[in-house]
PDB file of C-alpha atoms in Angstrom:
ATOM      1  CA  MET W   4     -84.088  -5.545  40.703  1.00 45.00           C
ATOM      2  CA  ASP W   5     -81.283  -6.530  42.726  1.00 47.00           C
ATOM      3  CA  GLY W   6     -79.848  -8.931  40.989  1.00 46.00           C
ATOM      4  CA  VAL W   7     -79.812  -7.311  37.542  1.00 41.00           C
ATOM      5  CA  MET W   8     -78.193  -3.991  39.768  1.00 42.00           C
ATOM      6  CA  GLU W   9     -75.646  -6.168  40.722  1.00 45.00           C
ATOM      7  CA  LEU W  10     -73.998  -6.662  36.723  1.00 42.00           C
ATOM      8  CA  PRO W  11     -73.922  -3.520  35.848  1.00 44.00           C
ATOM      9  CA  MET W  12     -71.747  -3.065  38.313  1.00 43.00           C
ATOM     10  CA  LYS W  13     -69.588  -5.941  38.137  1.00 48.00           C
ATOM     11  CA  ALA W  14     -69.167  -5.164  34.329  1.00 48.00           C
ATOM     12  CA  GLY W  15     -67.429  -2.046  35.007  1.00 50.00           C
ATOM     13  CA  THR W  16     -65.154  -3.081  38.271  1.00 46.00           C
ATOM     14  CA  ASN W  17     -63.959  -5.627  35.981  1.00 53.00           C
ATOM     15  CA  MET W  18     -63.384  -1.948  33.571  1.00 50.00           C
ATOM     16  CA  LYS W  19     -61.575  -0.510  35.936  1.00 49.00           C
ATOM     17  CA  VAL W  20     -59.425  -3.320  36.699  1.00 46.00           C
ATOM     18  CA  ALA W  21     -59.219  -3.663  33.274  1.00 49.00           C
ATOM     19  CA  GLY W  22     -57.753   0.210  31.763  1.00 50.00           C
ATOM     20  CA  LYS W  23     -55.612  -0.080  35.336  1.00 44.00           C
ATOM     21  CA  THR W  24     -53.783  -3.325  32.992  1.00 48.00           C
ATOM     22  CA  VAL W  25     -53.615  -2.017  30.149  1.00 42.00           C
ATOM     23  CA  TYR W  26     -52.019   1.882  31.487  1.00 39.00           C
ATOM     24  CA  VAL W  27     -49.159  -0.943  34.144  1.00 37.00           C
ATOM     25  CA  PHE W  28     -48.069  -2.676  31.055  1.00 44.00           C
ATOM     26  CA  VAL W  29     -47.366   0.644  28.777  1.00 38.00           C
ATOM     27  CA  LEU W  30     -46.133   1.583  31.741  1.00 37.00           C
ATOM     28  CA  LEU W  31     -43.867  -0.434  31.601  1.00 40.00           C
ATOM     29  CA  SER W  32     -42.964  -0.879  28.655  1.00 42.00           C
ATOM     30  CA  ILE W  33     -42.386   2.763  28.169  1.00 38.00           C
ATOM     31  CA  THR W  34     -39.600   1.990  31.006  1.00 39.00           C
ATOM     32  CA  MET W  35     -38.762  -1.750  28.835  1.00 41.00           C
ATOM     33  CA  VAL W  36     -37.724   0.569  26.029  1.00 38.00           C
ATOM     34  CA  MET W  37     -35.835   4.069  27.732  1.00 39.00           C
ATOM     35  CA  THR W  38     -34.027   0.850  28.953  1.00 40.00           C
ATOM     36  CA  LEU W  39     -33.081  -0.760  25.886  1.00 40.00           C
ATOM     37  CA  ALA W  40     -32.360   2.809  24.177  1.00 45.00           C
ATOM     38  CA  GLY W  41     -31.267   4.866  26.933  1.00 55.00           C
ATOM     39  CA  ASN W  42     -29.429   8.710  26.881  1.00 90.00           C
ATOM     40  CA  ASN W  43     -27.389   9.251  24.330  1.00 93.00           C
ATOM     41  CA  ILE W  44     -24.341  11.282  25.619  1.00 95.00           C
ATOM     42  CA  VAL W  45     -21.975  12.876  23.712  1.00 96.00           C
ATOM     43  CA  MET W  46     -18.351  14.904  25.684  1.00 96.00           C
ATOM     44  CA  THR W  47     -15.126  15.759  23.957  1.00 96.00           C
ATOM     45  CA  VAL W  48     -12.143  14.772  25.752  1.00 96.00           C
ATOM     46  CA  GLY W  49     -10.568  16.329  28.693  1.00 96.00           C
ATOM     47  CA  ASN W  50     -13.930  17.523  30.091  1.00 96.00           C
ATOM     48  CA  SER W  51     -16.502  17.056  32.419  1.00 96.00           C
ATOM     49  CA  SER W  52     -19.395  15.103  33.377  1.00 95.00           C
ATOM     50  CA  ILE W  53     -22.568  14.383  35.991  1.00 95.00           C
ATOM     51  CA  LEU W  54     -24.956  11.709  34.592  1.00 96.00           C
ATOM     52  CA  THR W  55     -27.855  10.871  37.780  1.00 94.00           C
ATOM     53  CA  CYS W  56     -30.301   7.552  38.573  1.00 93.00           C
ATOM     54  CA  PRO W  57     -33.143   8.777  39.051  1.00 91.00           C
ATOM     55  CA  PHE W  58     -35.288   6.699  41.626  1.00 91.00           C
ATOM     56  CA  LYS W  59     -39.108   7.460  43.657  1.00 91.00           C
ATOM     57  CA  GLY W  60     -38.998   6.220  47.528  1.00 91.00           C
ATOM     58  CA  GLN W  61     -36.717   6.251  49.728  1.00 91.00           C
ATOM     59  CA  ILE W  62     -33.267   5.130  47.936  1.00 90.00           C
ATOM     60  CA  SER W  63     -30.172   1.922  50.093  1.00 93.00           C
ATOM     61  CA  MET W  64     -29.078   1.596  47.606  1.00 95.00           C
ATOM     62  CA  LEU W  65     -27.397   1.988  44.566  1.00 96.00           C
ATOM     63  CA  THR W  66     -25.241   0.703  41.575  1.00 96.00           C
ATOM     64  CA  TRP W  67     -24.073   2.032  38.744  1.00 97.00           C
ATOM     65  CA  THR W  68     -22.267  -0.458  36.228  1.00 97.00           C
ATOM     66  CA  ILE W  69     -19.670   0.695  33.520  1.00 97.00           C
ATOM     67  CA  THR W  70     -19.120  -1.187  29.844  1.00 96.00           C
ATOM     68  CA  PRO W  71     -16.400   0.825  27.278  1.00 95.00           C
ATOM     69  CA  LYS W  72     -16.277  -1.022  23.944  1.00 92.00           C
ATOM     70  CA  VAL W  73     -12.717  -1.738  25.364  1.00 89.00           C
ATOM     71  CA  GLY W  74     -11.873  -3.184  28.063  1.00 89.00           C
ATOM     72  CA  CYS W  75     -12.475  -5.305  31.179  1.00 93.00           C
ATOM     73  CA  PRO W  76     -16.483  -3.675  32.312  1.00 95.00           C
ATOM     74  CA  CYS W  77     -16.333  -1.951  36.794  1.00 96.00           C
ATOM     75  CA  ALA W  78     -18.674  -1.488  37.981  1.00 97.00           C
ATOM     76  CA  LEU W  79     -19.293   0.850  41.682  1.00 97.00           C
ATOM     77  CA  VAL W  80     -21.802   0.060  45.177  1.00 96.00           C
ATOM     78  CA  TYR W  81     -23.015   2.660  47.291  1.00 95.00           C
ATOM     79  CA  ARG W  82     -25.001   1.147  50.448  1.00 94.00           C
ATOM     80  CA  ILE W  83     -27.332   4.164  52.987  1.00 89.00           C
ATOM     81  CA  ASP W  84     -27.694   2.271  55.547  1.00 87.00           C
ATOM     82  CA  THR W  85     -24.159   1.437  56.658  1.00 90.00           C
ATOM     83  CA  ASN W  86     -22.454   4.290  53.886  1.00 90.00           C
ATOM     84  CA  MET W  87     -20.645   2.263  52.246  1.00 92.00           C
ATOM     85  CA  THR W  88     -18.960   2.444  49.116  1.00 93.00           C
ATOM     86  CA  HIS W  89     -17.376  -0.859  46.930  1.00 94.00           C
ATOM     87  CA  ARG W  90     -15.733   0.057  43.292  1.00 94.00           C
ATOM     88  CA  THR W  91     -13.918  -3.023  40.193  1.00 94.00           C
ATOM     89  CA  ASN W  92     -11.635  -2.082  37.944  1.00 93.00           C
ATOM     90  CA  CYS W  93     -12.623   1.022  37.972  1.00 94.00           C
ATOM     91  CA  SER W  94     -10.175   4.523  37.022  1.00 93.00           C
ATOM     92  CA  ASP W  95      -9.439   6.752  39.227  1.00 93.00           C
ATOM     93  CA  ASN W  96     -11.334   9.653  37.027  1.00 94.00           C
ATOM     94  CA  ILE W  97     -14.847   8.140  37.150  1.00 96.00           C
ATOM     95  CA  ASN W  98     -16.376   8.861  41.637  1.00 95.00           C
ATOM     96  CA  TRP W  99     -19.193   9.034  42.825  1.00 95.00           C
ATOM     97  CA  THR W 100     -20.124  12.454  44.020  1.00 94.00           C
ATOM     98  CA  PHE W 101     -22.311  13.931  47.083  1.00 90.00           C
ATOM     99  CA  ARG W 102     -24.561  16.781  46.627  1.00 86.00           C
ATOM    100  CA  ALA W 103     -26.556  18.186  49.717  1.00 86.00           C
ATOM    101  CA  GLY W 104     -30.320  17.626  50.068  1.00 84.00           C
ATOM    102  CA  LEU W 105     -29.683  14.789  46.162  1.00 87.00           C
ATOM    103  CA  ALA W 106     -28.890  11.883  46.134  1.00 87.00           C
ATOM    104  CA  PRO W 107     -25.975  10.330  44.874  1.00 91.00           C
ATOM    105  CA  ALA W 108     -24.194  11.000  42.066  1.00 95.00           C
ATOM    106  CA  LEU W 109     -21.549   9.581  39.048  1.00 96.00           C
ATOM    107  CA  ALA W 110     -19.286  11.896  38.648  1.00 96.00           C
ATOM    108  CA  ILE W 111     -16.849  11.349  34.923  1.00 96.00           C
ATOM    109  CA  ARG W 112     -13.608  13.944  34.636  1.00 96.00           C
ATOM    110  CA  GLN W 113     -11.203  14.210  31.906  1.00 96.00           C
ATOM    111  CA  VAL W 114     -13.566  11.747  29.918  1.00 96.00           C
ATOM    112  CA  GLU W 115     -10.635   9.336  27.606  1.00 95.00           C
ATOM    113  CA  ILE W 116     -11.147   7.752  24.760  1.00 95.00           C
ATOM    114  CA  ALA W 117     -11.441   4.508  26.297  1.00 93.00           C
ATOM    115  CA  GLN W 118     -13.942   5.207  28.523  1.00 95.00           C
ATOM    116  CA  GLU W 119     -16.703   5.747  26.075  1.00 96.00           C
ATOM    117  CA  GLY W 120     -19.269   2.591  25.916  1.00 96.00           C
ATOM    118  CA  ASN W 121     -22.452   2.078  27.647  1.00 97.00           C
ATOM    119  CA  TYR W 122     -23.471   3.653  31.705  1.00 97.00           C
ATOM    120  CA  SER W 123     -26.054   2.074  33.247  1.00 96.00           C
ATOM    121  CA  CYS W 124     -27.123   2.285  36.553  1.00 96.00           C
ATOM    122  CA  GLU W 125     -29.895   0.833  39.290  1.00 96.00           C
ATOM    123  CA  ALA W 126     -31.612   1.913  42.212  1.00 95.00           C
ATOM    124  CA  ALA W 127     -33.347  -0.326  44.208  1.00 95.00           C
ATOM    125  CA  SER W 128     -35.674   1.726  46.487  1.00 93.00           C
ATOM    126  CA  THR W 129     -39.223   1.344  49.240  1.00 93.00           C
ATOM    127  CA  ASP W 130     -40.703   2.417  45.460  1.00 93.00           C
ATOM    128  CA  GLY W 131     -39.256  -0.436  44.072  1.00 93.00           C
ATOM    129  CA  ASN W 132     -35.926  -1.066  41.920  1.00 94.00           C
ATOM    130  CA  PHE W 133     -35.371   1.637  38.813  1.00 95.00           C
ATOM    131  CA  HIS W 134     -32.951   1.436  35.824  1.00 94.00           C
ATOM    132  CA  MET W 135     -31.642   3.646  33.718  1.00 94.00           C
ATOM    133  CA  MET W 136     -28.635   3.828  30.955  1.00 95.00           C
ATOM    134  CA  TYR W 137     -26.642   6.520  29.247  1.00 96.00           C
ATOM    135  CA  SER W 138     -24.711   6.028  26.062  1.00 96.00           C
ATOM    136  CA  LEU W 139     -21.591   7.905  26.816  1.00 97.00           C
ATOM    137  CA  THR W 140     -19.874   8.639  22.972  1.00 96.00           C
ATOM    138  CA  VAL W 141     -15.972  10.587  23.526  1.00 97.00           C
ATOM    139  CA  LEU W 142     -15.042  13.144  20.795  1.00 97.00           C
ATOM    140  CA  ALA W 143     -11.657  13.680  20.256  1.00 97.00           C
ATOM    141  CA  PRO W 144     -10.693  16.796  18.639  1.00 97.00           C
ATOM    142  CA  PRO W 145      -7.828  16.687  15.747  1.00 97.00           C
ATOM    143  CA  ARG W 146      -4.198  19.039  16.050  1.00 96.00           C
ATOM    144  CA  LEU W 147      -4.389  21.080  12.630  1.00 96.00           C
ATOM    145  CA  SER W 148      -1.127  20.592  11.234  1.00 95.00           C
ATOM    146  CA  LEU W 149      -0.167  23.075   7.640  1.00 96.00           C
ATOM    147  CA  TYR W 150       2.905  23.205   5.978  1.00 95.00           C
ATOM    148  CA  CYS W 151       4.474  23.111   2.503  1.00 94.00           C
ATOM    149  CA  ASP W 152       6.147  19.637   1.274  1.00 92.00           C
ATOM    150  CA  GLU W 153       9.812  19.075  -0.517  1.00 89.00           C
ATOM    151  CA  GLN W 154       8.197  20.453  -3.880  1.00 86.00           C
ATOM    152  CA  GLY W 155       6.691  23.125  -2.522  1.00 88.00           C
ATOM    153  CA  SER W 156       2.956  22.255  -2.641  1.00 90.00           C
ATOM    154  CA  PRO W 157       1.137  22.832   0.868  1.00 94.00           C
ATOM    155  CA  VAL W 158       0.013  20.035   2.594  1.00 96.00           C
ATOM    156  CA  CYS W 159      -2.080  19.682   5.434  1.00 97.00           C
ATOM    157  CA  LYS W 160      -3.208  17.320   7.998  1.00 96.00           C
ATOM    158  CA  ALA W 161      -6.339  16.822  10.092  1.00 97.00           C
ATOM    159  CA  VAL W 162      -4.430  14.151  13.411  1.00 96.00           C
ATOM    160  CA  ALA W 163      -6.065  11.819  15.949  1.00 96.00           C
ATOM    161  CA  GLY W 164      -9.494  13.092  15.807  1.00 97.00           C
ATOM    162  CA  LYS W 165     -12.765  11.056  15.745  1.00 96.00           C
ATOM    163  CA  PRO W 166     -14.299  10.327  13.830  1.00 96.00           C
ATOM    164  CA  PRO W 167     -12.820  11.426  11.286  1.00 97.00           C
ATOM    165  CA  ALA W 168     -12.161  15.260  10.159  1.00 97.00           C
ATOM    166  CA  GLN W 169     -13.064  16.835   7.248  1.00 96.00           C
ATOM    167  CA  LEU W 170     -10.803  18.334   4.415  1.00 96.00           C
ATOM    168  CA  SER W 171     -11.743  21.328   2.413  1.00 95.00           C
ATOM    169  CA  TRP W 172      -9.722  23.851   0.282  1.00 95.00           C
ATOM    170  CA  VAL W 173      -9.937  27.357  -0.219  1.00 92.00           C
ATOM    171  CA  PRO W 174      -9.161  28.224  -3.623  1.00 91.00           C
ATOM    172  CA  GLU W 175     -10.544  24.974  -4.590  1.00 88.00           C
ATOM    173  CA  SER W 176      -8.607  21.965  -4.728  1.00 88.00           C
ATOM    174  CA  SER W 177      -9.551  18.943  -7.119  1.00 85.00           C
ATOM    175  CA  SER W 178      -6.880  16.328  -4.166  1.00 86.00           C
ATOM    176  CA  THR W 179      -8.982  13.496  -2.140  1.00 87.00           C
ATOM    177  CA  ALA W 180      -8.503  12.948   1.417  1.00 93.00           C
ATOM    178  CA  GLU W 181      -5.629  10.240   2.935  1.00 95.00           C
ATOM    179  CA  GLU W 182      -6.742   8.167   6.392  1.00 96.00           C
ATOM    180  CA  LYS W 183      -4.685   6.509   8.379  1.00 96.00           C
ATOM    181  CA  HIS W 184      -6.700   4.570  10.578  1.00 96.00           C
ATOM    182  CA  GLN W 185      -4.934   4.666  14.638  1.00 93.00           C
ATOM    183  CA  ASP W 186      -5.177   1.360  17.559  1.00 91.00           C
ATOM    184  CA  ASN W 187      -6.934   3.645  20.171  1.00 90.00           C
ATOM    185  CA  GLY W 188      -9.921   4.379  17.444  1.00 91.00           C
ATOM    186  CA  THR W 189      -8.473   7.198  16.202  1.00 96.00           C
ATOM    187  CA  VAL W 190      -8.146   9.219  12.830  1.00 97.00           C
ATOM    188  CA  THR W 191      -5.623  11.071  11.131  1.00 97.00           C
ATOM    189  CA  VAL W 192      -6.605  12.576   7.902  1.00 97.00           C
ATOM    190  CA  LEU W 193      -3.295  14.269   5.104  1.00 97.00           C
ATOM    191  CA  SER W 194      -5.164  16.458   2.074  1.00 96.00           C
ATOM    192  CA  LYS W 195      -2.523  17.357  -0.629  1.00 94.00           C
ATOM    193  CA  PHE W 196      -2.998  20.554  -2.258  1.00 93.00           C
ATOM    194  CA  THR W 197      -3.442  20.062  -6.249  1.00 86.00           C
ATOM    195  CA  ALA W 198      -4.092  23.517  -7.592  1.00 74.00           C
ATOM    196  CA  CYS W 199      -6.403  23.923 -10.580  1.00 65.00           C
ATOM    197  CA  SER W 200      -4.323  26.729 -12.242  1.00 59.00           C
ATOM    198  CA  THR W 201      -0.851  27.424 -12.635  1.00 56.00           C
ATOM    199  CA  ASN W 202      -0.699  31.369 -10.478  1.00 53.00           C
ATOM    200  CA  VAL W 203       1.073  28.127  -7.245  1.00 51.00           C
ATOM    201  CA  THR W 204       2.337  31.315  -4.955  1.00 54.00           C
ATOM    202  CA  SER W 205      -1.417  31.534  -4.561  1.00 77.00           C
ATOM    203  CA  VAL W 206      -2.080  31.833  -0.819  1.00 90.00           C
ATOM    204  CA  THR W 207      -4.023  28.932   0.881  1.00 92.00           C
ATOM    205  CA  THR W 208      -6.118  28.350   3.231  1.00 95.00           C
ATOM    206  CA  CYS W 209      -7.282  24.160   4.686  1.00 96.00           C
ATOM    207  CA  MET W 210     -10.403  23.901   6.595  1.00 96.00           C
ATOM    208  CA  VAL W 211     -11.575  21.541   9.200  1.00 97.00           C
ATOM    209  CA  SER W 212     -15.180  20.796  10.251  1.00 96.00           C
ATOM    210  CA  HIS W 213     -15.531  18.234  12.990  1.00 97.00           C
ATOM    211  CA  PRO W 214     -17.921  17.858  14.987  1.00 95.00           C
ATOM    212  CA  ALA W 215     -16.208  18.577  17.485  1.00 94.00           C
ATOM    213  CA  GLY W 216     -15.799  22.208  16.184  1.00 94.00           C
ATOM    214  CA  ASN W 217     -14.110  24.173  12.762  1.00 96.00           C
ATOM    215  CA  TRP W 218     -10.692  25.459  12.154  1.00 95.00           C
ATOM    216  CA  SER W 219      -8.494  27.269   9.132  1.00 96.00           C
ATOM    217  CA  GLN W 220      -5.587  27.434   8.537  1.00 95.00           C
ATOM    218  CA  SER W 221      -3.785  29.660   5.834  1.00 96.00           C
ATOM    219  CA  ILE W 222      -0.036  29.085   3.935  1.00 94.00           C
ATOM    220  CA  ALA W 223       1.832  30.327   1.122  1.00 92.00           C
ATOM    221  CA  CYS W 224       4.408  28.168  -0.069  1.00 88.00           C
ATOM    222  CA  CYS W 225       5.905  28.654  -3.631  1.00 81.00           C
ATOM    223  CA  PRO W 226       7.707  25.805  -5.460  1.00 69.00           C
ATOM    224  CA  SER W 227      11.052  24.573  -5.031  1.00 62.00           C
ATOM    225  CA  LYS W 228      13.850  25.729  -8.248  1.00 59.00           C
ATOM    226  CA  LYS W 229      15.439  23.249  -7.634  1.00 56.00           C
ATOM    227  CA  THR W 230      12.908  19.906  -7.176  1.00 52.00           C
ATOM    228  CA  SER W 231      11.428  21.411 -10.753  1.00 57.00           C
ATOM    229  CA  PHE W 232      14.683  21.265 -12.558  1.00 61.00           C
ATOM    230  CA  PHE W 233      16.111  17.183 -11.146  1.00 62.00           C
ATOM    231  CA  LEU W 234      11.806  16.188 -11.929  1.00 64.00           C
ATOM    232  CA  HIS W 235      12.256  17.460 -15.405  1.00 70.00           C
ATOM    233  CA  ALA W 236      15.273  16.665 -16.178  1.00 74.00           C
ATOM    234  CA  GLY W 237      14.347  13.047 -15.304  1.00 78.00           C
ATOM    235  CA  ILE W 238      11.888  12.821 -17.378  1.00 85.00           C
ATOM    236  CA  ILE W 239      13.690  13.686 -19.772  1.00 88.00           C
ATOM    237  CA  THR W 240      16.624  11.536 -18.768  1.00 86.00           C
ATOM    238  CA  CYS W 241      14.033   8.031 -18.903  1.00 80.00           C
ATOM    239  CA  VAL W 242      12.224   9.704 -22.893  1.00 87.00           C
ATOM    240  CA  LEU W 243      15.398   9.523 -24.078  1.00 88.00           C
ATOM    241  CA  ILE W 244      16.642   6.122 -22.942  1.00 92.00           C
ATOM    242  CA  ILE W 245      12.970   4.550 -23.807  1.00 91.00           C
ATOM    243  CA  ILE W 246      12.946   5.964 -27.411  1.00 91.00           C
ATOM    244  CA  THR W 247      16.961   4.629 -27.788  1.00 90.00           C
ATOM    245  CA  LEU W 248      15.747   1.551 -26.884  1.00 86.00           C
ATOM    246  CA  LEU W 249      13.426   1.031 -28.901  1.00 86.00           C
ATOM    247  CA  ALA W 250      15.361   2.476 -31.942  1.00 86.00           C
ATOM    248  CA  ALA W 251      17.874  -0.292 -30.962  1.00 85.00           C
ATOM    249  CA  ILE W 252      15.709  -2.624 -31.083  1.00 86.00           C
ATOM    250  CA  TYR W 253      14.400  -1.947 -34.695  1.00 80.00           C
ATOM    251  CA  CYS W 254      17.740  -2.007 -35.807  1.00 84.00           C
ATOM    252  CA  PHE W 255      17.709  -5.466 -34.593  1.00 82.00           C
ATOM    253  CA  LYS W 256      15.013  -6.767 -36.117  1.00 79.00           C
ATOM    254  CA  LEU W 257      15.668  -4.904 -38.704  1.00 78.00           C
ATOM    255  CA  HIS W 258      19.024  -6.708 -39.636  1.00 76.00           C
ATOM    256  CA  SER W 259      17.757 -10.588 -38.248  1.00 75.00           C
ATOM    257  CA  ASP W 260      15.522 -10.496 -40.910  1.00 64.00           C
ATOM    258  CA  ARG W 261      18.093 -10.432 -44.238  1.00 61.00           C
ATOM    259  CA  PRO W 262      20.362 -12.156 -45.796  1.00 54.00           C
ATOM    260  CA  CYS W 263      23.291 -13.417 -45.057  1.00 48.00           C
ATOM    261  CA  HIS W 264      24.403 -12.711 -48.676  1.00 47.00           C
ATOM    262  CA  LYS W 265      24.172 -10.506 -50.404  1.00 47.00           C
ATOM    263  CA  THR W 266      24.425 -12.637 -54.336  1.00 47.00           C
ATOM    264  CA  LYS W 267      22.081 -15.023 -55.710  1.00 47.00           C
ATOM    265  CA  PRO W 268      23.786 -18.345 -54.157  1.00 48.00           C
ATOM    266  CA  SER W 269      22.015 -19.226 -57.955  1.00 50.00           C
ATOM    267  CA  GLU W 270      24.402 -17.361 -59.994  1.00 48.00           C
ATOM    268  CA  ILE W 271      27.616 -19.099 -57.164  1.00 47.00           C
ATOM    269  CA  ALA W 272      26.968 -22.100 -57.298  1.00 48.00           C
ATOM    270  CA  PRO W 273      27.262 -22.442 -61.236  1.00 51.00           C
ATOM    271  CA  ILE W 274      30.870 -20.576 -61.615  1.00 50.00           C
ATOM    272  CA  HIS W 275      32.473 -21.800 -57.978  1.00 52.00           C
ATOM    273  CA  SER W 276      31.522 -25.696 -59.402  1.00 56.00           C
ATOM    274  CA  GLN W 277      33.004 -24.485 -63.504  1.00 58.00           C
ATOM    275  CA  GLN W 278      35.905 -23.674 -61.068  1.00 63.00           C
ATOM    276  CA  LEU W 279      35.940 -27.102 -59.274  1.00 58.00           C
ATOM    277  CA  LYS W 280      36.032 -28.932 -62.284  1.00 59.00           C
ATOM    278  CA  ARG W 281      38.955 -27.097 -63.650  1.00 65.00           C
ATOM    279  CA  SER W 282      41.140 -27.443 -61.187  1.00 65.00           C
ATOM    280  CA  LYS W 283      41.068 -30.959 -60.778  1.00 60.00           C
ATOM    281  CA  TYR W 284      41.342 -31.273 -64.907  1.00 57.00           C
ATOM    282  CA  GLU W 285      44.900 -29.238 -64.813  1.00 62.00           C
ATOM    283  CA  SER W 286      45.779 -30.789 -61.401  1.00 62.00           C
ATOM    284  CA  ALA W 287      45.468 -33.494 -63.271  1.00 55.00           C
ATOM    285  CA  ILE W 288      47.181 -33.134 -67.139  1.00 53.00           C
ATOM    286  CA  SER W 289      49.551 -32.375 -64.368  1.00 54.00           C
ATOM    287  CA  GLN W 290      50.698 -35.158 -62.573  1.00 55.00           C
ATOM    288  CA  ASP W 291      50.524 -37.046 -66.106  1.00 51.00           C
ATOM    289  CA  ASP W 292      53.135 -33.996 -67.601  1.00 51.00           C
ATOM    290  CA  THR W 293      55.426 -34.904 -63.941  1.00 46.00           C
ATOM    291  CA  MET W 294      55.391 -38.719 -63.887  1.00 49.00           C
ATOM    292  CA  GLU W 295      56.375 -38.152 -68.374  1.00 49.00           C
ATOM    293  CA  VAL W 296      59.317 -35.778 -67.244  1.00 44.00           C
ATOM    294  CA  GLU W 297      60.348 -38.365 -64.708  1.00 50.00           C
ATOM    295  CA  PRO W 298      62.096 -41.378 -67.084  1.00 49.00           C
ATOM    296  CA  TYR W 299      63.956 -38.495 -69.188  1.00 47.00           C
ATOM    297  CA  THR W 300      65.416 -36.573 -65.697  1.00 48.00           C
ATOM    298  CA  THR W 301      66.199 -40.482 -64.407  1.00 49.00           C
ATOM    299  CA  TYR W 302      68.572 -41.459 -66.901  1.00 48.00           C
ATOM    300  CA  VAL W 303      69.238 -38.210 -66.865  1.00 45.00           C
ATOM    301  CA  GLN W 304      71.019 -38.185 -64.149  1.00 53.00           C
ATOM    302  CA  LYS W 305      72.742 -41.444 -63.632  1.00 50.00           C
ATOM    303  CA  GLU W 306      75.086 -40.079 -67.491  1.00 51.00           C
ATOM    304  CA  ASN W 307      76.034 -37.465 -65.026  1.00 52.00           C
ATOM    305  CA  VAL W 308      77.144 -39.606 -62.271  1.00 49.00           C
ATOM    306  CA  ILE W 309      78.898 -42.540 -64.993  1.00 48.00           C
ATOM    307  CA  TYR W 310      80.456 -39.345 -66.606  1.00 48.00           C
ATOM    308  CA  ASN W 311      82.112 -37.622 -63.048  1.00 53.00           C
ATOM    309  CA  SER W 312      83.024 -41.059 -62.117  1.00 49.00           C
ATOM    310  CA  VAL W 313      85.449 -41.510 -66.302  1.00 45.00           C
ATOM    311  CA  SER W 314      86.703 -37.579 -65.526  1.00 48.00           C
ATOM    312  CA  ASP W 315      87.428 -37.671 -62.254  1.00 52.00           C
ATOM    313  CA  LEU W 316      89.617 -40.805 -63.043  1.00 43.00           C
ATOM    314  CA  THR W 317      91.645 -39.395 -65.537  1.00 44.00           C
ATOM    315  CA  VAL W 318      92.398 -36.736 -63.545  1.00 44.00           C
ATOM    316  CA  GLY W 319      93.720 -38.996 -60.791  1.00 46.00           C
ATOM    317  CA  GLN W 320      95.970 -40.826 -62.612  1.00 47.00           C
ATOM    318  CA  ASN W 321      97.145 -37.464 -64.656  1.00 47.00           C
ATOM    319  CA  LEU W 322      96.331 -39.031 -68.258  1.00 44.00           C
ATOM    320  CA  PRO W 323      96.035 -36.717 -71.432  1.00 47.00           C
ATOM    321  CA  GLN W 324      92.232 -36.564 -71.754  1.00 45.00           C
ATOM    322  CA  ASP W 325      92.702 -37.437 -75.299  1.00 47.00           C
ATOM    323  CA  LEU W 326      94.042 -40.916 -73.932  1.00 41.00           C
ATOM    324  CA  CYS W 327      90.878 -41.392 -72.139  1.00 40.00           C
ATOM    325  CA  PRO W 328      89.347 -44.532 -73.083  1.00 46.00           C
ATOM    326  CA  GLU W 329      86.130 -44.998 -74.805  1.00 45.00           C
ATOM    327  CA  THR W 330      83.238 -45.956 -72.769  1.00 37.00           C
TER     328      THR W 330
END
């Protein structure tokens, strides 16, 4: 009977041990999940906050490790037994804060964008080691700027916001916003009002939506008459230049496609060949006539020379002409 009674007692003891084991495992799992997930903290640039590290028992040392998204990590260590603090690569606005009856905590004063990142603490106490991690997100509210451009159109600008601001117009506009990213993680958003109607003298309102707050501002812009005149004149000039170029190109192509001669080549060729043959024939006849006339001309010239010589001789001797010798 004693052996029979011992079996249920051992089984109950084993069940209690197994239950405690499962309970410890669940606690460890929850602690690990909390350590990995951490707590999300959202702060606005210039604000302050205090981060605490939970623990049990009598604390002996407390350590904070800060890992920013940009830059080198920093660490703060505080030893309770010696009342000594140590810091490495930490900004002046991050330091210990001591409160009466409470454990030391981490104070962040006038937070900056560069201090966005993970903040983890580790506390060593008589009951063990305790961990906690915070994920810090820093918001930068944009600076609203609303003005009229050279064409007289309203322009809304949300400068250096983090995250980017959302812009909208009243009355509704069909314009799209442009984003310009800065090196420090902020974004400037610009939107130009495009009126859906011709009533451009009405008051327009720019509305800015951001996690750090909402803002709105109104303005009334008048279109610039000088700018509109030059704009229309430029458009008309460009249209006239294009039309002139197209007309010149069309005329050039039209004249280049036409033949060079106005009359038909088939009618000109026979007439030209007949005229050429006729001119050759007339030149040949004139040459023959010249050759026939040349002997007679030579003979006449010789007779004239002889006659002149006899006349000169008669005159020189003063002879009467009836006494001249016959030739």
